[in-house]
């Protein structure tokens, strides 16, 4: 069943009913100010850091779900309604929510009045602007009261939801005309404030939540709205809000546009005040002046559209598969941008208060982002590398605001260092910018420790080489990619973090997955060394890679598939010797991508994965699922069977299998897996899948689960970047390379061909793929050997590939 449809021309997903199985959300903002917005107007905003600079409040486990957010009320005689359906929940005569790229439009109609609410965060602007157009479609004059509002969060989102004895005393606001300023803690150590404003004389306001709502009432029925008034309340502690009221009279056919603006500004210490405790509002005034008129708003939306048009034109495909095209051309790339911006911090499932930016996550996110804005990828790589330690290990996470490593999670995730090689090589192949390798980059952010970025890569590789176990395989540490395979943590303490507890440092538990990674990224590092003239180093790394390959073949191959690991007692995991957890997906993906054992082992491993782990939504993480908790395995066995790491389809690693199928040149198997969980392909199963049909989720419950097919944790997942890599570089076969663009499609038999447009190093490659006997590649009419088109200065290069 569907709850809406794709409008590909407008690049929108149009939701046609408010009761989607879960809130279906969108992201606004691209730089400093970010907002989340659900299909009923819920969500929250923050500046750069969802933990430390939360602007509006959100209750993740509220009942009913998704309350608060954008608080719009329209009073028309006795009827009160909201253009986005919520918060009032009055049934509408018409409801539509159009999620577009960086903006969302709600179109509501009730009793002859239509309201269109467009919300966006304009580019280069720390403000969410909400344009509300109200039109009287009826035959009579309408006298309406319109309210717009927001509930402030007291900045630190963790403190805001825990430290009530203090918080109920500190809330402060100022009101100036149609603007409410939120200035909690501004009197002391904060130099930032927020504001909510309407571009019309306000007929009333409230800033004290309890006054506005009245006792025993929720956002759906505020007392002030019921009485069609405002109390002019000024918050003193408790919960500050900003609610502005504008009364309108509209003749038949007449419409009125209001701009509500939610902004954030910072002042230098010496310019904080204009009088005792009075905010210097210069910045807010300037920001508001920039969005005072509808024309200014429309121009900003146009700029945003043009921006996305430009970004997305860097890679487009036209094929016989409409769903493939819409994933590649629009939604997958859009999600790559969102994961780049957010890492795993803020969604409806990630509270924004815990994880900050992940080292491995952000490195992988770059794989799907680097072609969009390479300059930002460059900056990110250097930020990430700066939290690495001198021995090559690294902090696992960092806070985006401070860019400092997160001490409570610490280090010891032994896959982390290698991801830095993966993203740096991807960046250089995309841009040809070898200069990034010379960039002075500190360890642990300590001034004075800077070494060229290349040295960080060297230490990453070195860390794996020097941390190996009894079988010559890499030590797993606290965990590798699979955060829940905790082989050195024997936890019996409820609530103890599986990732940070390592109370049994065996010095023995090993990961076949990291071995696969090392073979793949070690080779990439060796290639890079060779290119920059480090021949001896390249040779040494290749030797280490080949040793690792041997170790995998000797100890990591189970006969029909690759094993997963060795535990603290040197027992295999992911082997037919085990009762449960006999086969895991991760090493099948990575060892085959790395080419270990060649295509024969590859096909065998992939067939085993399909047979034992395949379901209609993809490949499950492991089988059989663990039915009980084992302290020597850790968190993986804490989840009920079929959920999360214990045997769901953990979407992130499915594209590894797709890429692995491409590696062994099986286009049918690759595509068959791709389409099983590509959101657009399962749109009509929305009542089962439940999360948004336009973005990937982290997991889809496996066959062993009670809710097989149900997805969870949408948006912030490495699935976005890897799926884009799988479809663009594997199936469509367009791979940036140091010396040129490789075009080597691996299409399913039913596809006759496709057209691809790819901007690469300043040249637009217009690629036609077709089937025929005359196999091979011509570029601008010239037949080439192999499938890499050498770099050219030409603005356009036309490529014909016959497969
Ligand atoms: C989550 C984490 C990621 C990890 C994965 C598997 O998605 O963000 O870092 O690799 O789970 O455990
Ligand atoms: C939990 C999740 C896993 C995530 C980890 C770290 O273990 O199952 O997916 O990576 O937390 O936050």
mmCIF file of N, CA, C and O and ligand atoms in Angstrom, residues 355 483-484 499 635 639 644-645 650 698, ligand 2:
data_model
loop_
_atom_site.group_PDB
_atom_site.id
_atom_site.type_symbol
_atom_site.label_atom_id
_atom_site.label_comp_id
_atom_site.label_asym_id
_atom_site.label_seq_id
_atom_site.Cartn_x
_atom_site.Cartn_y
_atom_site.Cartn_z
ATOM 1 N N UNK A 355 25.643 10.454 19.852
ATOM 2 C CA UNK A 355 26.781 9.992 19.091
ATOM 3 C C UNK A 355 27.663 11.041 18.442
ATOM 4 O O UNK A 355 28.751 10.730 18.031
ATOM 5 N N UNK A 483 29.263 -3.033 15.422
ATOM 6 C CA UNK A 483 29.431 -2.511 16.779
ATOM 7 C C UNK A 483 29.008 -3.501 17.851
ATOM 8 O O UNK A 483 29.311 -3.317 19.024
ATOM 9 N N UNK A 484 28.247 -4.486 17.455
ATOM 10 C CA UNK A 484 27.638 -5.378 18.441
ATOM 11 C C UNK A 484 28.348 -6.711 18.572
ATOM 12 O O UNK A 484 27.931 -7.562 19.345
ATOM 13 N N UNK A 499 29.923 -1.282 23.992
ATOM 14 C CA UNK A 499 31.019 -0.755 23.185
ATOM 15 C C UNK A 499 32.175 -0.239 24.031
ATOM 16 O O UNK A 499 33.302 -0.192 23.567
ATOM 17 N N UNK A 635 26.781 -7.621 22.455
ATOM 18 C CA UNK A 635 25.487 -7.016 22.150
ATOM 19 C C UNK A 635 24.729 -7.723 21.033
ATOM 20 O O UNK A 635 23.498 -7.729 21.009
ATOM 21 N N UNK A 639 19.996 -8.719 21.119
ATOM 22 C CA UNK A 639 18.779 -8.376 20.369
ATOM 23 C C UNK A 639 17.926 -9.611 20.115
ATOM 24 O O UNK A 639 18.462 -10.675 19.828
ATOM 25 N N UNK A 644 17.952 -5.779 14.303
ATOM 26 C CA UNK A 644 19.266 -5.132 14.354
ATOM 27 C C UNK A 644 20.366 -6.118 13.952
ATOM 28 O O UNK A 644 20.193 -6.913 13.045
ATOM 29 N N UNK A 645 21.478 -6.045 14.657
ATOM 30 C CA UNK A 645 22.628 -6.856 14.248
ATOM 31 C C UNK A 645 22.369 -8.356 14.390
ATOM 32 O O UNK A 645 23.113 -9.163 13.861
ATOM 33 N N UNK A 650 20.429 -5.669 7.661
ATOM 34 C CA UNK A 650 21.091 -4.439 8.096
ATOM 35 C C UNK A 650 21.516 -3.759 6.806
ATOM 36 O O UNK A 650 22.531 -4.114 6.204
ATOM 37 N N UNK A 698 18.072 1.956 8.405
ATOM 38 C CA UNK A 698 19.209 1.146 8.841
ATOM 39 C C UNK A 698 18.900 -0.347 8.796
ATOM 40 O O UNK A 698 19.693 -1.138 8.323
HETATM 41 C C1 LIG B 2 23.846 -0.217 19.143
HETATM 42 C C2 LIG B 2 23.305 -0.499 17.772
HETATM 43 C C3 LIG B 2 24.334 -0.356 16.731
HETATM 44 C C4 LIG B 2 25.074 0.928 16.933
HETATM 45 C C5 LIG B 2 25.643 1.004 18.350
HETATM 46 C C6 LIG B 2 26.467 2.241 18.619
HETATM 47 O O1 LIG B 2 24.732 -1.203 19.493
HETATM 48 O O2 LIG B 2 22.738 -1.771 17.670
HETATM 49 O O3 LIG B 2 23.727 -0.438 15.472
HETATM 50 O O4 LIG B 2 26.086 1.012 16.001
HETATM 51 O O5 LIG B 2 24.586 0.956 19.229
HETATM 52 O O6 LIG B 2 25.694 3.356 18.827
#
